[in-house]
Amino acid sequence: MKGLLAMFEFDQIPFAAEFAENPEPRCPCILLLDTSYSMSGQPIEELNRGLSSFKEELMTDSMSVKRVELAVVSFGPVQATSDFGTPDDFYPPMLTASGNTPMGAAIEKAVAMLEDRKNVYKQNGISYYRPWIFLITDGAPTDDWQRAASLVREGEAAKSFMFFAVGVENADMNVLNQIATRAPLKLKGLRFADLFSWLSNSLNSVSHSTPGDQIRLENPASPEGWALI
Amino acid sequence: MKRADRIVSGSGMDVIFGQELGRGGEGSVFEVDGRPEVVAKIYHKPLPKEKQDKIEAMVRLKTERLLRFTVWPVEVLRDSGRRVIGFLMPRLNGKEIHKLYGPKTRLTEFAQAGYPFLVHTAANLARAFAAVHEEGHVVGDINHSNFYVTDQATILMLDCDSFQVQSGSKRFGCDVGIPMYMPPELQGVTSFRGMVRTRNHDNFGLAVFIFMLLFMGRHPFAGKYSGQGEMPIERAIREFRFAYGPSSSARQMQPPPGSLPLQLLPPAVQALFLRAFAQESMTRRPDAQEWVSALQEMGGTLVPCAANAWHHYPAHAGSCPWCAMEAATGGLLFRPADSAYRTSAGAAQAGAGSSSADPGGGFHLPAVWGQIQRVPKPAGARTLPEPSSLQPQLSAPVTAYLRRKRWRGALSLLSLASGAGVWIFLPGFWILTVGVLAGFNLLLLAAGRGRRALREERAETCSLLRVRWNEVSRRYIEASGHGAFSAKLQELEQARRDYLDLEGYKAGELRRLEGRQRAVQLQSYLRRQRIDQAQLDGIGPGRRATLALFGIETALEVETHRLARVPGFGPANTRMLLAWRDRIERRFTFDPVLGRVPAAEVLAVERAVEARTRELERRLSAGAAELMRISSGIRARQEAALREAGGTAQALAQAELDLKVL
């Protein structure tokens, strides 16, 4: 029987290490974070603090830590601050505020990153949940956002992702309403900690479900929630 | 739960709760005062009559065998109104099964678990199913959180109150289930309420979990789908697209890259998986007992890997699949070979001779390095033949020209002589004289033109050849250079140094992690030092309030650039605050217990060290061959350049000689 193994090819496979060590289905989640100048001071600090507690909360759930994958795209200027990784591999970035609000380009980048990631999953035979895009902004786009808006509409219609928009302080809720098909939420004050706590709970319930299941999310706009509709 | 109520156990004892151990959607689990061997599950909401009856029935139906494999209800708990509000069950131990089958968590949570442990656990899982089935019940809600594994590879099933329980002719149903682990016939079912669950349904889920245990956490229906659109696991289950079977490609499925091929398992186990997942056999999937005997037998066929003491594999496979899979994916499936083992094995081999690999495919640096050193250095550049030192012959056109030139010389002399003869002897025929002389001149002219053309042509050839000569001799010197060879050798020398210093590398990485722990601890220490409570002469409450307004409330925020933004805060005050921070920072002592680097991060370092080790081994093992390739490449290019140089030199010397005679 010697040499049975030789019948099989084990060529070097890109990206395979993470999936060999952890073949659980993945729930990718992109945080699209506004780091334009208007976020300076307390908002960006609260956001940074929220991000580190987000990681901690996801780490406490033994399923989320294997199934949730986080990526961060910050905009002003648009850059992928962290690429997809499970919470244990996620090191919350220290965001600093500067520049304008190229929200349209940021959304397009996020959609493209999701497509790439899904292809990596498919190539590696990894099942996945419907991805999340979570946009947090305190302003209005300074670039052309029409294409981004149609990408969001198409993606939502095809169920290729869920797009959530959260407005902070003086965010242009009107534009957010035109981009997102789900009603955008308005953050109460600077309750980023509560927002991320809600997000990690929601991702926890997703990661305990089966890919494709409908998940009932806790209403963030309840009186004790962190958001207003 | 209403704590005010008196809660009475089935044996009539008052039950006092201790700490809450866990909280789920349905109920909470508490410690019980004075009874460390049991815990209490209390439901959040009042139970319907049916569920109360189910719990009472379960307590009646408890058997020793069930209690070996499950946390079966042992006593009913009632409130003062005699309503069932929960039950006592044995205390759980172990960890969720997904922490064992997923390699990443296995390395931290079950660090000692090798493949025999996984096979053993799989057999025990089948034993647990057999126990439940043989008592007439069905597990129903099969999922990754409901099976606990102890460090002895034994299984305990949780959430028994969701089982389908048979009590005489009365059947209590199971209303839940996770689609990922459900058989095809239950895919798409929206409610399990009132549905009869069968052992054959369970046997599908059992096979899925055994598969995940034996296949490094891979789900049998998660594969590479080559068709259009998405292929979620439930759809794959519904459509019988088992990714590893012989007919999988007909179903457009392929096993994920870097996964264990089904054929490497003993044939009996392969056959059971095929039967469990195929459409033809869906009514007679292997039952728990069949799995028990097949897995038990499989446990006996496992052999150790020569390269890594943590690797065991079915003898049937022929060689270690884990080594191959780890090398292909770069992931770690089991613990890496202990470095002590590697070093001593390497040292033992060093004297043994030239073989670079032992029978198990291990790596031995001294042997590999010996091979690298034995690769001969390519020969240096010889001196090329100088064109001027050659003894060339004239080229054919020039020789021909010279021959023609001699004839022409003779002819022109002849025509000159005959011209003179005509003029002397036949003065009346001066026209003839002119003609003969003109012919002579024409011949001279033609000869001059032929020579010029030839000279021009040769001069051009000569300069072209001179350019080519320079170019080819440069190429020859380049080809003979050891640049590539020495660069590769240097790279290998570096790899060897790195390989010998893997321990140092690891220590450095760990030091870095410790440094980070220290920094984190220092940060939180500084954050605890509040400005409003500090002794700071000259900085009154007003100033402190201003600082707070700018987010400077603790020593952590005392930084020059932050203070610079506070209006009215001068250099003297800034200096004082910074000095205060310095004093505090000097008082800080690191608590090594609190600041221990988390096990997962240490493991990440080990993984990185292992990856680095493999990469260095790969590079070093390939080193000799690559040096050889570079060396023979140099030789080939050198010879080609030499051949070309020889020809060019000859041609150039000839062209120069031609020019000289023309």
Short mmCIF file of N, CA and C in Angstrom, two decimals, chain B residues 361-424:
data_model
loop_
_atom_site.label_atom_id
_atom_site.label_comp_id
_atom_site.label_asym_id
_atom_site.label_seq_id
_atom_site.Cartn_x
_atom_site.Cartn_y
_atom_site.Cartn_z
N GLY B 361 11.69 11.06 5.87
CA GLY B 361 11.61 12.35 5.20
C GLY B 361 12.05 13.50 6.09
N GLY B 362 12.79 13.20 7.17
CA GLY B 362 13.22 14.25 8.08
C GLY B 362 14.32 15.10 7.47
N PHE B 363 14.64 16.16 8.17
CA PHE B 363 15.62 17.10 7.65
C PHE B 363 16.84 17.07 8.55
N HIS B 364 18.03 16.95 7.97
CA HIS B 364 19.23 16.93 8.79
C HIS B 364 20.22 17.93 8.25
N LEU B 365 20.36 18.99 8.98
CA LEU B 365 21.15 20.12 8.51
C LEU B 365 22.58 19.73 8.10
N PRO B 366 23.32 18.98 8.92
CA PRO B 366 24.70 18.71 8.54
C PRO B 366 24.80 18.02 7.19
N ALA B 367 23.91 17.07 6.95
CA ALA B 367 23.96 16.35 5.67
C ALA B 367 23.62 17.29 4.52
N VAL B 368 22.55 18.08 4.72
CA VAL B 368 22.13 19.00 3.68
C VAL B 368 23.23 20.03 3.40
N TRP B 369 23.83 20.51 4.47
CA TRP B 369 24.87 21.52 4.31
C TRP B 369 26.09 20.93 3.59
N GLY B 370 26.40 19.66 3.92
CA GLY B 370 27.51 18.98 3.25
C GLY B 370 27.29 18.95 1.74
N GLN B 371 26.06 18.63 1.36
CA GLN B 371 25.74 18.59 -0.08
C GLN B 371 25.94 19.95 -0.73
N ILE B 372 25.51 20.97 -0.01
CA ILE B 372 25.63 22.32 -0.57
C ILE B 372 27.11 22.65 -0.78
N GLN B 373 27.92 22.27 0.21
CA GLN B 373 29.34 22.62 0.11
C GLN B 373 30.07 21.84 -0.97
N ARG B 374 29.51 20.67 -1.30
CA ARG B 374 30.18 19.86 -2.33
C ARG B 374 29.91 20.33 -3.76
N VAL B 375 28.98 21.25 -3.92
CA VAL B 375 28.72 21.75 -5.29
C VAL B 375 29.94 22.53 -5.75
N PRO B 376 30.60 22.13 -6.87
CA PRO B 376 31.83 22.82 -7.29
C PRO B 376 31.54 24.24 -7.75
N LYS B 377 32.45 25.11 -7.41
CA LYS B 377 32.35 26.48 -7.85
C LYS B 377 32.61 26.49 -9.36
N PRO B 378 31.84 27.25 -10.14
CA PRO B 378 32.09 27.26 -11.59
C PRO B 378 33.48 27.83 -11.91
N ALA B 379 34.08 27.37 -13.07
CA ALA B 379 35.41 27.82 -13.46
C ALA B 379 35.40 29.31 -13.76
N GLY B 380 36.49 29.96 -13.47
CA GLY B 380 36.58 31.40 -13.73
C GLY B 380 36.80 31.65 -15.22
N ALA B 381 36.80 32.93 -15.60
CA ALA B 381 36.95 33.28 -17.02
C ALA B 381 38.40 33.03 -17.46
N ARG B 382 38.57 32.35 -18.61
CA ARG B 382 39.91 32.24 -19.18
C ARG B 382 40.17 33.50 -19.99
N THR B 383 41.48 33.68 -20.39
CA THR B 383 41.77 34.83 -21.24
C THR B 383 41.31 34.49 -22.65
N LEU B 384 40.58 35.40 -23.23
CA LEU B 384 40.09 35.13 -24.58
C LEU B 384 41.22 35.34 -25.58
N PRO B 385 41.20 34.65 -26.70
CA PRO B 385 42.22 34.85 -27.74
C PRO B 385 42.14 36.27 -28.29
N GLU B 386 43.27 36.97 -28.32
CA GLU B 386 43.29 38.34 -28.90
C GLU B 386 43.29 38.21 -30.42
N PRO B 387 42.42 38.93 -31.12
CA PRO B 387 42.40 38.82 -32.59
C PRO B 387 43.78 39.09 -33.21
N SER B 388 44.51 40.04 -32.60
CA SER B 388 45.78 40.43 -33.20
C SER B 388 46.82 39.31 -33.11
N SER B 389 46.62 38.41 -32.10
CA SER B 389 47.62 37.36 -31.93
C SER B 389 47.36 36.18 -32.87
N LEU B 390 46.28 36.25 -33.62
CA LEU B 390 45.93 35.12 -34.49
C LEU B 390 46.66 35.25 -35.83
N GLN B 391 46.75 34.14 -36.53
CA GLN B 391 47.41 34.13 -37.85
C GLN B 391 46.34 33.91 -38.90
N PRO B 392 45.65 34.98 -39.26
CA PRO B 392 44.50 34.77 -40.15
C PRO B 392 44.95 34.64 -41.61
N GLN B 393 44.04 34.17 -42.44
CA GLN B 393 44.25 34.14 -43.89
C GLN B 393 43.32 35.16 -44.51
N LEU B 394 43.71 35.62 -45.67
CA LEU B 394 42.84 36.60 -46.34
C LEU B 394 41.51 35.96 -46.69
N SER B 395 40.50 36.80 -46.73
CA SER B 395 39.19 36.25 -47.04
C SER B 395 39.09 35.94 -48.54
N ALA B 396 38.15 35.12 -48.89
CA ALA B 396 38.00 34.67 -50.28
C ALA B 396 37.81 35.84 -51.25
N PRO B 397 36.94 36.81 -50.98
CA PRO B 397 36.75 37.91 -51.94
C PRO B 397 38.05 38.69 -52.15
N VAL B 398 38.79 38.86 -51.05
CA VAL B 398 40.02 39.64 -51.18
C VAL B 398 41.05 38.86 -52.00
N THR B 399 41.14 37.53 -51.71
CA THR B 399 42.07 36.71 -52.48
C THR B 399 41.69 36.78 -53.96
N ALA B 400 40.41 36.66 -54.25
CA ALA B 400 39.94 36.70 -55.64
C ALA B 400 40.27 38.04 -56.26
N TYR B 401 40.06 39.09 -55.47
CA TYR B 401 40.34 40.44 -55.98
C TYR B 401 41.82 40.56 -56.34
N LEU B 402 42.65 40.05 -55.41
CA LEU B 402 44.08 40.17 -55.65
C LEU B 402 44.48 39.41 -56.92
N ARG B 403 43.85 38.25 -57.10
CA ARG B 403 44.16 37.47 -58.31
C ARG B 403 43.75 38.28 -59.55
N ARG B 404 42.53 38.81 -59.51
CA ARG B 404 42.04 39.62 -60.61
C ARG B 404 42.95 40.81 -60.87
N LYS B 405 43.42 41.37 -59.75
CA LYS B 405 44.23 42.57 -59.84
C LYS B 405 45.53 42.24 -60.63
N ARG B 406 46.10 41.04 -60.35
CA ARG B 406 47.32 40.65 -61.07
C ARG B 406 47.05 40.57 -62.57
N TRP B 407 45.93 39.89 -62.92
CA TRP B 407 45.56 39.76 -64.32
C TRP B 407 45.34 41.13 -64.93
N ARG B 408 44.68 41.95 -64.22
CA ARG B 408 44.38 43.29 -64.73
C ARG B 408 45.67 44.07 -64.96
N GLY B 409 46.60 43.90 -64.03
CA GLY B 409 47.91 44.54 -64.17
C GLY B 409 48.57 44.12 -65.49
N ALA B 410 48.55 42.78 -65.68
CA ALA B 410 49.16 42.25 -66.91
C ALA B 410 48.43 42.79 -68.14
N LEU B 411 47.09 42.76 -68.07
CA LEU B 411 46.30 43.23 -69.20
C LEU B 411 46.56 44.71 -69.51
N SER B 412 46.64 45.49 -68.44
CA SER B 412 46.80 46.93 -68.68
C SER B 412 48.20 47.22 -69.24
N LEU B 413 49.19 46.42 -68.75
CA LEU B 413 50.51 46.57 -69.33
C LEU B 413 50.47 46.24 -70.82
N LEU B 414 49.75 45.14 -71.06
CA LEU B 414 49.62 44.69 -72.45
C LEU B 414 48.96 45.78 -73.29
N SER B 415 47.89 46.38 -72.77
CA SER B 415 47.17 47.39 -73.56
C SER B 415 48.00 48.64 -73.73
N LEU B 416 48.80 48.96 -72.65
CA LEU B 416 49.67 50.12 -72.75
C LEU B 416 50.72 49.87 -73.85
N ALA B 417 51.28 48.64 -73.77
CA ALA B 417 52.31 48.29 -74.75
C ALA B 417 51.73 48.30 -76.17
N SER B 418 50.53 47.71 -76.30
CA SER B 418 49.96 47.66 -77.65
C SER B 418 49.55 49.06 -78.11
N GLY B 419 49.12 49.90 -77.19
CA GLY B 419 48.78 51.30 -77.51
C GLY B 419 50.03 51.99 -78.06
N ALA B 420 51.16 51.78 -77.32
CA ALA B 420 52.42 52.40 -77.75
C ALA B 420 52.83 51.85 -79.10
N GLY B 421 52.68 50.53 -79.29
CA GLY B 421 53.05 49.84 -80.54
C GLY B 421 52.28 50.43 -81.72
N VAL B 422 50.96 50.59 -81.53
CA VAL B 422 50.09 51.11 -82.58
C VAL B 422 50.52 52.51 -82.96
N TRP B 423 50.81 53.30 -81.86
CA TRP B 423 51.15 54.70 -82.09
C TRP B 423 52.47 54.80 -82.87
N ILE B 424 53.45 53.89 -82.58
CA ILE B 424 54.76 53.94 -83.23
C ILE B 424 54.69 53.38 -84.66
#
